[in-house]
Coordinates of C-alpha atoms in Angstrom, one line a residue:
S292 CA -0.1 0.2 0.1
I293 CA 1.2 3.5 -0.9
Y294 CA 0.3 6.5 0.7
E295 CA 1.3 10.2 0.9
M296 CA 2.8 11.5 4.1
F297 CA 3.3 15.1 4.5
G298 CA 3.8 15.3 0.6
N299 CA 6.1 12.3 0.5
E300 CA 5.1 8.9 -0.8
C301 CA 5.5 6.1 1.8
C302 CA 5.4 2.5 1.0
L303 CA 4.0 -0.3 3.3
S304 CA 5.1 -3.6 1.8
T305 CA 3.5 -6.9 2.4
G306 CA 5.6 -8.4 5.3
E307 CA 6.7 -5.1 6.5
V308 CA 7.1 -4.9 10.4
I309 CA 5.7 -1.9 12.1
Q310 CA 5.6 -1.0 15.7
V311 CA 2.6 1.1 16.8
I312 CA 3.5 3.5 19.4
G313 CA 0.5 5.5 19.6
F314 CA -2.7 7.0 18.4
K315 CA -3.2 10.7 18.0
I316 CA -6.1 13.0 16.7
K317 CA -5.1 14.5 13.5
K318 CA -7.9 16.7 13.0
L319 CA -11.6 17.4 14.0
I320 CA -14.7 17.4 12.1
A321 CA -17.0 19.8 13.8
S322 CA -20.7 19.9 13.4
V323 CA -21.9 23.5 13.8
C324 CA -24.8 24.6 16.1
E325 CA -25.6 28.3 16.1
N326 CA -28.3 28.7 18.5
N327 CA -27.0 26.8 21.5
D328 CA -29.4 23.9 21.2
S329 CA -27.1 21.0 21.6
S330 CA -29.4 18.7 19.9
Q331 CA -29.7 20.6 16.6
F332 CA -26.5 20.7 14.4
S333 CA -26.1 21.6 10.9
A334 CA -23.0 22.4 8.8
K335 CA -19.8 20.3 9.1
V336 CA -16.4 22.1 8.9
E337 CA -12.9 20.8 9.3
L338 CA -10.8 22.2 12.1
P339 CA -7.2 21.9 12.7
L340 CA -5.9 21.4 16.2
N341 CA -4.2 24.7 16.5
F342 CA -7.5 26.4 15.4
P343 CA -7.6 29.6 17.6
G344 CA -10.2 29.8 20.4
L345 CA -11.1 28.8 23.9
Y346 CA -13.9 26.5 24.4
K347 CA -15.9 24.8 27.5
V348 CA -16.5 21.2 27.5
V349 CA -20.3 20.2 27.7
A350 CA -20.7 17.4 30.1
D351 CA -21.6 14.0 28.3
K352 CA -24.9 12.9 29.0
T353 CA -24.4 9.3 28.3
P354 CA -23.3 7.4 31.6
Y355 CA -20.4 5.0 31.9
G356 CA -21.3 1.6 33.2
S357 CA -18.4 0.8 35.2
I358 CA -15.0 2.3 36.6
E359 CA -13.2 0.0 34.1
D360 CA -15.3 1.4 31.4
I361 CA -14.1 4.9 32.4
T362 CA -10.3 4.0 32.7
R363 CA -10.6 2.4 29.2
K364 CA -12.0 5.7 27.5
V365 CA -11.1 8.6 29.6
S366 CA -7.6 10.0 30.0
I367 CA -6.7 9.8 33.8
G368 CA -3.0 10.5 34.8
P369 CA -0.7 12.7 36.8
T370 CA -0.8 15.6 34.3
R371 CA -2.7 18.7 34.9
F372 CA -5.5 17.7 32.6
G373 CA -5.7 14.1 33.8
H374 CA -8.2 14.4 36.8
P375 CA -11.7 14.1 35.3
C376 CA -14.7 14.3 37.5
F377 CA -17.7 12.0 37.9
Y378 CA -20.7 11.4 40.0
S379 CA -23.2 8.5 40.9
P380 CA -27.1 9.0 40.9
E381 CA -26.8 6.3 43.8
D382 CA -24.7 6.2 47.0
I383 CA -21.7 4.1 46.9
Q384 CA -20.9 2.4 50.1
L385 CA -17.1 1.8 50.9
A386 CA -15.4 0.0 53.9
N387 CA -15.1 3.2 55.8
L388 CA -16.7 5.9 53.7
T389 CA -20.1 6.5 51.9
I390 CA -19.9 8.4 48.6
K391 CA -23.3 10.4 48.6
H392 CA -25.3 10.4 45.4
G393 CA -24.6 13.6 43.1
E394 CA -21.2 14.0 45.0
Q395 CA -18.3 15.0 42.8
I396 CA -15.5 12.4 42.5
T397 CA -12.2 13.4 41.3
F398 CA -10.1 10.5 39.6
N399 CA -6.5 10.9 40.2
S400 CA -4.6 7.9 38.9
V401 CA -4.8 4.2 38.2
E402 CA -2.8 1.9 40.4
E403 CA -2.5 -1.6 42.0
V404 CA -4.0 -2.1 45.3
D405 CA -3.5 -5.4 46.7
G406 CA -2.9 -7.1 43.4
T407 CA -6.1 -5.6 42.0
L408 CA -6.1 -2.4 39.7
A409 CA -8.2 0.4 41.2
V410 CA -8.7 4.2 40.6
S411 CA -7.3 6.6 43.3
C412 CA -9.9 9.1 44.0
D413 CA -11.1 11.8 46.4
V414 CA -14.2 13.9 47.3
V415 CA -14.1 17.4 49.0
R416 CA -16.5 17.9 51.7
G417 CA -16.3 21.4 53.2
N418 CA -12.4 22.2 53.0
Q419 CA -11.4 18.6 53.7
S420 CA -10.5 16.1 51.1
H421 CA -11.2 12.3 51.4
S422 CA -9.3 9.9 49.6
F423 CA -10.2 6.4 48.7
T424 CA -9.9 3.9 46.0
L425 CA -12.5 2.3 43.5
P426 CA -11.7 -1.0 41.9
L427 CA -12.1 -1.3 38.2
S428 CA -14.8 -3.9 38.7
Q429 CA -17.3 -1.4 40.5
E430 CA -20.4 -1.0 38.5
G431 CA -22.9 1.4 38.4
K432 CA -23.9 4.6 36.4
F433 CA -21.3 7.4 36.4
Y434 CA -21.8 10.6 34.8
E435 CA -19.5 13.5 33.8
C436 CA -19.5 16.5 36.1
E437 CA -19.9 20.0 34.7
D438 CA -16.4 21.5 33.9
D439 CA -15.9 25.3 34.5
Q440 CA -12.5 25.4 32.9
I441 CA -11.6 26.7 29.3
Y442 CA -9.4 24.8 27.0
T443 CA -7.9 25.0 23.6
L444 CA -9.1 22.7 20.8
K445 CA -5.5 20.7 21.2
E446 CA -6.1 20.2 24.9
I447 CA -9.7 19.1 24.2
A448 CA -8.3 16.5 21.5
E449 CA -5.6 15.3 23.7
W450 CA -7.5 14.9 27.0
K451 CA -11.2 15.7 26.7
I452 CA -12.4 13.3 24.0
P453 CA -13.1 9.7 25.3
K454 CA -12.3 7.1 23.1
C455 CA -15.2 5.9 20.8
R456 CA -17.3 9.0 21.8
N457 CA -17.7 12.6 20.3
R458 CA -17.5 15.8 22.5
I459 CA -19.7 18.8 22.6
V460 CA -17.8 22.1 23.3
K461 CA -19.2 25.7 23.5
L462 CA -17.1 28.7 22.3
S463 CA -16.1 30.8 25.3
H464 CA -13.5 33.2 23.7
T465 CA -12.2 33.9 20.3
L466 CA -8.5 34.4 19.9
Q467 CA -8.5 36.2 16.5
M468 CA -10.6 38.6 14.2
W469 CA -13.0 36.8 11.8
D470 CA -12.2 36.7 8.2
S471 CA -13.4 34.9 5.2
S472 CA -11.0 32.0 5.7
N473 CA -12.5 31.1 9.1
P474 CA -14.6 28.1 8.7
L475 CA -17.1 29.1 11.4
P476 CA -19.8 31.5 10.9
Q477 CA -19.2 35.3 11.8
H478 CA -20.0 36.1 15.3
F479 CA -20.4 32.5 16.1
D480 CA -21.0 31.8 19.9
G481 CA -22.8 28.5 19.7
C482 CA -21.7 24.8 20.2
L483 CA -19.8 22.3 18.1
L484 CA -19.9 18.6 17.9
L485 CA -16.4 17.5 17.6
T486 CA -15.8 14.1 15.9
P487 CA -12.0 13.2 16.0
V488 CA -10.1 12.0 12.9
Y489 CA -7.4 9.6 14.1
E490 CA -3.8 8.8 12.8
V491 CA -1.6 5.9 13.9
Q492 CA 2.1 6.9 15.1
A493 CA 4.4 4.1 14.0
V494 CA 8.2 3.3 13.7
M495 CA 9.6 1.1 11.0
R496 CA 13.0 -0.6 11.0
S497 CA 13.7 1.0 7.7
R498 CA 13.4 4.5 8.7
K499 CA 14.5 6.7 11.5
D500 CA 11.6 9.0 11.8
I501 CA 8.0 8.7 12.9
V502 CA 5.4 7.3 10.6
H503 CA 1.9 9.0 10.7
I504 CA -0.7 6.7 9.1
L505 CA -4.2 7.9 8.7
S506 CA -6.7 5.4 10.5
D507 CA -8.8 5.2 7.2
L508 CA -6.0 3.6 5.2
D509 CA -7.0 0.5 3.6
V510 CA -4.3 -1.9 4.7
E511 CA -4.6 -5.2 6.6
V512 CA -2.3 -5.9 9.6
K513 CA -1.7 -8.8 11.8
D514 CA -0.7 -8.6 15.4
I515 CA 2.5 -10.1 16.2
T516 CA 3.5 -8.5 19.2
D517 CA 3.9 -11.7 21.4
C518 CA 6.4 -13.3 18.9
Y519 CA 8.6 -10.4 17.9
D520 CA 11.6 -8.5 19.7
I521 CA 10.4 -5.0 20.1
R522 CA 14.0 -3.9 21.2
S523 CA 15.0 -4.0 17.5
F524 CA 13.0 -0.9 17.0
L525 CA 13.9 2.6 17.9
Q526 CA 12.2 3.9 21.1
P527 CA 10.9 7.5 20.5
L528 CA 10.6 9.6 23.7
S529 CA 8.7 12.7 23.9
L530 CA 10.5 15.6 25.6
E531 CA 7.9 15.2 28.8
D532 CA 9.4 11.3 28.8
V533 CA 13.0 12.6 28.9
F534 CA 12.1 15.2 31.7
E535 CA 10.6 12.2 33.6
R536 CA 14.2 10.6 33.8
T537 CA 16.3 10.7 36.8
S538 CA 18.9 13.4 37.1
K539 CA 21.5 10.8 37.3
E540 CA 20.9 9.6 33.6
F541 CA 22.0 13.1 32.3
P542 CA 23.9 14.2 30.1
M543 CA 22.5 12.1 27.1
V544 CA 23.0 11.9 23.5
A545 CA 19.8 11.7 21.4
E546 CA 18.7 12.0 17.6
I547 CA 15.6 14.0 16.7
M548 CA 13.0 11.9 15.1
E549 CA 10.4 14.7 14.8
G550 CA 11.4 18.5 15.2
P551 CA 9.3 21.1 16.5
A552 CA 7.5 23.6 14.3
G553 CA 8.5 27.2 14.3
S554 CA 11.1 29.9 13.1
Q555 CA 12.2 31.1 16.5
T556 CA 15.5 30.2 17.6
P557 CA 16.4 27.5 18.8
T558 CA 13.4 25.7 17.2
N559 CA 14.8 26.5 13.6
S560 CA 18.1 24.7 14.8
L561 CA 16.2 21.4 16.0
Y562 CA 15.5 19.5 12.6
T563 CA 14.7 15.7 12.1
G564 CA 17.9 13.6 12.0
K565 CA 19.9 16.3 14.1
E566 CA 22.1 14.7 16.8
I567 CA 21.9 16.8 20.1
I568 CA 23.4 16.4 23.7
I569 CA 20.6 16.9 26.6
Y570 CA 22.8 18.0 29.5
K571 CA 20.1 18.3 32.2
K572 CA 16.5 19.1 33.2
Y573 CA 15.6 21.8 35.5
Q574 CA 13.0 24.5 36.3
A575 CA 13.8 28.0 35.4
A576 CA 12.1 31.5 36.2
R577 CA 10.4 33.5 33.4
V578 CA 8.4 36.9 33.6
L579 CA 5.1 36.5 31.4
A580 CA 4.5 39.8 29.6
S581 CA 1.9 41.2 27.2
E582 CA 1.8 44.0 24.8
I583 CA 0.0 47.1 25.8
R584 CA -2.5 47.9 23.2
S585 CA -6.3 48.6 23.3
D586 CA -7.0 46.2 20.2
S587 CA -6.4 42.6 19.8
P588 CA -4.7 40.5 19.1
K589 CA -1.9 41.3 21.7
R590 CA 1.7 39.6 21.5
H591 CA 2.9 37.8 24.6
F592 CA 6.3 36.7 25.8
L593 CA 8.2 34.6 28.3
I594 CA 11.3 36.7 29.3
P595 CA 14.2 35.2 31.2
L596 CA 15.4 37.1 34.2
S597 CA 19.1 37.2 32.6
Y598 CA 17.6 39.4 29.7
K599 CA 20.1 42.2 29.3
G600 CA 18.1 45.1 28.1
K601 CA 16.8 47.9 30.3
F602 CA 13.3 49.2 30.7
K603 CA 11.8 52.4 31.8
R604 CA 8.4 52.7 33.6
R605 CA 5.2 53.2 31.7
P606 CA 2.0 54.7 33.5
R607 CA -0.5 52.2 34.6
E608 CA -4.4 52.6 34.3
F609 CA -7.0 52.0 37.1
P610 CA -10.7 51.6 36.4
T611 CA -11.7 52.0 40.2
A612 CA -10.7 53.3 43.4
Y613 CA -10.5 49.8 44.5
D614 CA -7.8 49.1 42.0
L615 CA -5.8 51.9 43.4
E616 CA -5.9 50.4 46.8
I617 CA -4.6 47.1 45.3
A618 CA -1.8 48.9 43.5
R619 CA -0.5 51.1 46.3
S620 CA 2.8 50.2 48.0
E621 CA 5.1 51.1 50.9
K622 CA 7.9 51.9 48.7
E623 CA 6.6 54.8 47.0
Q624 CA 3.3 57.2 47.0
L625 CA 0.9 56.5 44.1
H626 CA 0.1 59.6 42.1
V627 CA -2.7 59.6 39.6
V628 CA -4.8 61.9 37.6
A629 CA -8.6 61.0 37.0
T630 CA -9.7 60.6 33.2
K631 CA -13.3 60.2 34.1
A632 CA -15.9 62.2 36.1
F633 CA -17.6 60.6 39.0
E634 CA -20.5 62.1 41.3
S635 CA -20.5 60.8 44.7
P636 CA -24.1 59.8 45.9
H637 CA -23.0 60.8 49.6
K638 CA -22.0 64.5 50.4
E639 CA -19.3 63.2 52.9
L640 CA -17.4 61.8 49.9
F641 CA -15.7 63.5 47.2
S642 CA -16.9 63.7 43.5
V643 CA -14.2 63.5 41.0
S644 CA -13.7 65.7 37.9
V645 CA -11.5 64.8 34.8
G646 CA -7.8 66.2 35.5
D647 CA -8.2 66.1 39.4
Q648 CA -4.9 64.6 40.7
F649 CA -4.5 62.5 43.7
L650 CA -1.8 61.0 46.0
V651 CA -3.2 57.6 47.4
Q652 CA -3.1 57.2 51.0
Q653 CA -4.9 54.2 52.5
C654 CA -8.1 52.3 52.8
Q655 CA -10.3 53.0 55.9
T656 CA -14.0 53.3 56.9
S657 CA -16.1 56.4 57.0
E658 CA -19.7 57.3 58.3
V659 CA -22.0 58.6 55.7
L660 CA -25.8 59.5 55.9
E661 CA -28.0 57.1 53.8
E662 CA -31.9 57.5 53.9
G663 CA -31.6 59.3 57.2
R664 CA -29.5 56.6 58.9
K665 CA -25.6 56.6 59.5
K666 CA -23.8 53.8 57.7
L667 CA -20.1 52.9 57.6
V668 CA -18.6 52.3 54.3
D669 CA -15.2 51.7 53.0
V670 CA -13.4 54.5 51.3
L671 CA -10.0 55.4 49.9
A672 CA -8.4 58.4 51.8
C673 CA -6.3 60.6 49.2
E674 CA -4.7 64.0 49.1
Q675 CA -6.0 66.0 46.2
I676 CA -3.3 68.0 44.7
L677 CA -4.4 71.7 44.4
S678 CA -2.4 74.7 42.8
D679 CA -1.7 76.1 46.2
G680 CA -1.4 72.8 48.4
Y681 CA -3.2 69.8 49.3
E682 CA -6.7 68.6 50.7
R683 CA -7.5 65.5 52.3
V684 CA -10.4 63.8 50.4
L685 CA -12.4 60.4 50.9
L686 CA -13.2 58.6 47.5
P687 CA -16.0 55.9 47.6
M688 CA -14.1 52.4 47.0
Y689 CA -16.8 51.6 44.5
L690 CA -15.9 54.6 42.5
E691 CA -16.2 53.6 38.8
G692 CA -14.0 56.1 37.1
G693 CA -10.8 56.0 35.3
F694 CA -7.2 57.0 36.6
V695 CA -3.8 57.2 34.9
E696 CA -0.6 56.8 37.0
V697 CA 1.9 59.9 37.0
I698 CA 5.4 58.6 36.7
H699 CA 8.1 60.5 38.5
D700 CA 10.8 57.7 38.2
K701 CA 13.1 58.3 35.3
K702 CA 15.4 55.4 36.4
Q703 CA 16.2 52.5 33.9
Y704 CA 15.8 49.2 35.4
Q705 CA 17.0 45.6 34.8
L706 CA 14.3 42.8 34.8
A707 CA 15.6 41.2 37.8
E708 CA 15.5 44.5 39.6
I709 CA 11.9 45.3 38.8
C710 CA 10.9 41.8 40.0
K711 CA 12.7 42.3 43.3
E712 CA 11.5 46.1 44.0
F713 CA 8.0 46.2 42.4
P714 CA 4.8 44.2 42.6
L715 CA 3.5 42.9 39.3
P716 CA 1.8 43.6 37.3
F717 CA 4.1 46.3 36.0
N718 CA 4.1 48.6 32.9
V719 CA 7.4 49.2 30.9
K720 CA 9.0 49.9 27.7
V721 CA 12.5 49.0 26.4
S722 CA 14.8 51.8 26.9
V723 CA 18.1 50.0 26.1
R724 CA 17.8 47.0 23.8
D725 CA 19.6 43.7 24.5
L726 CA 23.0 44.1 22.7
S727 CA 23.7 40.3 23.2
V728 CA 21.2 39.1 20.6
E729 CA 21.1 40.1 17.0
E730 CA 17.4 41.0 17.2
D731 CA 15.6 42.1 20.4
V732 CA 12.1 41.3 19.8
L733 CA 10.9 43.4 22.9
A734 CA 12.7 46.5 21.4
A735 CA 10.0 47.0 18.9
V736 CA 7.0 46.8 21.1
P737 CA 5.7 50.3 22.4
G738 CA 4.7 49.1 25.7
L739 CA 4.8 45.9 27.8
Q740 CA 2.9 44.8 31.0
L741 CA 5.0 42.5 32.9
E742 CA 2.2 40.3 34.5
E743 CA 3.6 37.7 36.7
Q744 CA 6.8 35.5 37.4
I745 CA 6.3 31.9 36.7
T746 CA 8.4 28.7 36.8
D747 CA 8.8 26.4 33.8
S748 CA 10.4 23.1 32.9
Y749 CA 13.4 23.1 30.7
L750 CA 15.9 20.7 29.1
L751 CA 19.4 22.2 28.1
V752 CA 20.4 21.0 24.9
S753 CA 23.4 21.5 22.3
S754 CA 24.3 20.1 19.1
A755 CA 26.2 16.8 19.2
H756 CA 28.8 17.8 16.9
S757 CA 31.2 20.8 17.8
P758 CA 28.9 22.6 20.1
V759 CA 29.1 26.3 20.1
E760 CA 26.2 27.2 22.4
S761 CA 23.4 25.5 24.3
W762 CA 19.9 26.2 24.3
E763 CA 17.0 26.0 26.7
I764 CA 14.1 23.9 25.4
P765 CA 10.6 24.3 26.9
V766 CA 9.6 20.9 27.7
Y767 CA 5.7 21.5 27.4
R768 CA 5.7 23.8 24.3
S769 CA 8.0 22.0 22.1
N770 CA 6.4 19.3 20.2
M771 CA 9.5 17.1 19.5
L772 CA 10.4 13.3 19.5
V773 CA 13.8 11.9 20.0
H774 CA 15.4 8.4 20.4
L775 CA 18.4 7.9 22.7
L776 CA 21.7 6.9 21.2
S777 CA 23.8 4.2 22.9
R778 CA 27.4 6.1 22.7
D779 CA 28.5 8.1 25.6
T780 CA 28.8 11.7 25.7
Q781 CA 32.1 13.3 25.4
A782 CA 31.2 16.9 26.5
V783 CA 29.9 16.7 30.1
V784 CA 30.1 20.6 30.6
P785 CA 27.6 22.5 28.3
P786 CA 28.9 25.2 26.1
K787 CA 27.6 28.9 26.9
T788 CA 23.9 28.9 27.4
K789 CA 21.9 31.1 24.8
T790 CA 18.9 32.2 26.7
T791 CA 16.2 33.8 24.6
V792 CA 13.0 35.7 24.7
E793 CA 10.1 33.4 23.8
E794 CA 7.1 34.6 21.9
I795 CA 4.2 32.4 22.8
R796 CA 0.6 32.3 21.0
E797 CA -2.4 33.5 22.6
E798 CA -3.7 29.9 23.4
Q799 CA -0.2 29.1 25.1
Y800 CA -0.5 32.4 27.1
Y801 CA -3.7 31.2 28.7
M802 CA -2.2 27.8 29.4
V803 CA 0.7 29.3 31.2
R804 CA -1.5 31.8 33.2
R805 CA -3.9 28.9 34.1
Y806 CA -1.5 26.1 34.8
E807 CA 2.0 27.1 35.4
N808 CA 1.1 29.2 38.3
Q809 CA -1.8 27.6 40.0
T810 CA -1.2 29.6 43.3
L811 CA -2.2 32.8 41.6
R812 CA -5.5 33.9 42.6
P813 CA -7.5 37.1 41.4
P814 CA -8.1 39.8 43.8
P815 CA -11.7 39.9 45.2
R816 CA -14.2 41.9 43.3
P817 CA -14.7 45.5 44.3
P818 CA -17.6 46.5 46.4
K819 CA -20.8 47.0 44.6
K820 CA -22.0 50.5 44.4
P821 CA -25.1 51.1 46.5
T822 CA -28.5 51.1 44.9

């Protein structure tokens, strides 16, 4: 059977031995529903896995008949996506715990308990987590719980489509402006019924790369696993597989079987067939930054703390008085100018006019008269800057106006200094570009908001032949497969590391914000304006 693979013909001869290493969703066929009625789908469109957008998963209404049924069809594992949640319409009686009907059960991992396969689970009651195991033989009806997270199509394809089932998703957020090339209708905000189209990933003894075979290829095969030595095949490893190896196993020499896509350095240097040295695995700090602009799409970057450019501060904007309270610091007094007028409903509190300037002091309570009764409310104490001095005023915390920061600090800062001295988010502009690189992508950006500092996983890699420099490869954003070579490494000490600013796509930005720093919590909502 001869078929075309990425524009090249590939031949599967009679008697050819192939090792299947996995199944992967190649693309999605989406049935479109524009009116949010998940039972009425019309037009079908083809969507690539990198199609932009964020989606909510609609819980599957078809129950699973046993725990084993779930483990066969649903992805369960230690990764951040591998913890699906189910509920039973009936109570489940365990030895020392009763799982109540409708209670959310989180599936964490599949493990062996006393010689029997079981799923490690937990339920949360109040603020306390209760752990237990459910054997694969446990029968009953198990329904998917509602999922309030948002996902990219790639995440859904890899983790949220059970085997032998379709998946309904609802568009939550578009990531690009609509144009005629978009297969979805303009202003679409309905549901999609996703049907996966699979491909088989395999290795052949005659090839050093990964062979991708579409699942509808008309070819007959026979399973000879039990009578064949699979060690004669190359064993592909993802970067996640390499990262899970112990630190003692590094450094190692590998050959790239499938290189990552992209034109950024070092991605453009990592191609199929290239031999590389992987020196070590580690966690490294990055600052997540976004371009400051009113329209979309914004550009997003991960900046290493070793970035050698310098920054000058740019004014921050604050929509409410509550945001002023969050932004103020002990290091310096916050000076702002009002860009929007606000009429206070209480005579005891100050009414703001456009152009008023304030020095922010502190949050406190103040007594106001409301419908003839005295009442304590939260206010922001400020000093209004007048032509002949200062006047102490109280702004209602719910004030919905607009303020722009007045910058007095003209100093130029290194990135590490900013992270040490100021709370993030923090607005800046590159004032001196990084001269250690040929092209500083940040220098052309008119303004940046440094949003948060994260920790990410990397592999330190160089060319195996005459290495001049080494690169940091992000483990979870580089779709790359390698196989390890048996020969020992000659260079144990890596050459000089070239650390670069990484520009990330918008869906990757949401993934980083959502998962890389799970301890981050948004500030509480500001108090509501009294009615």
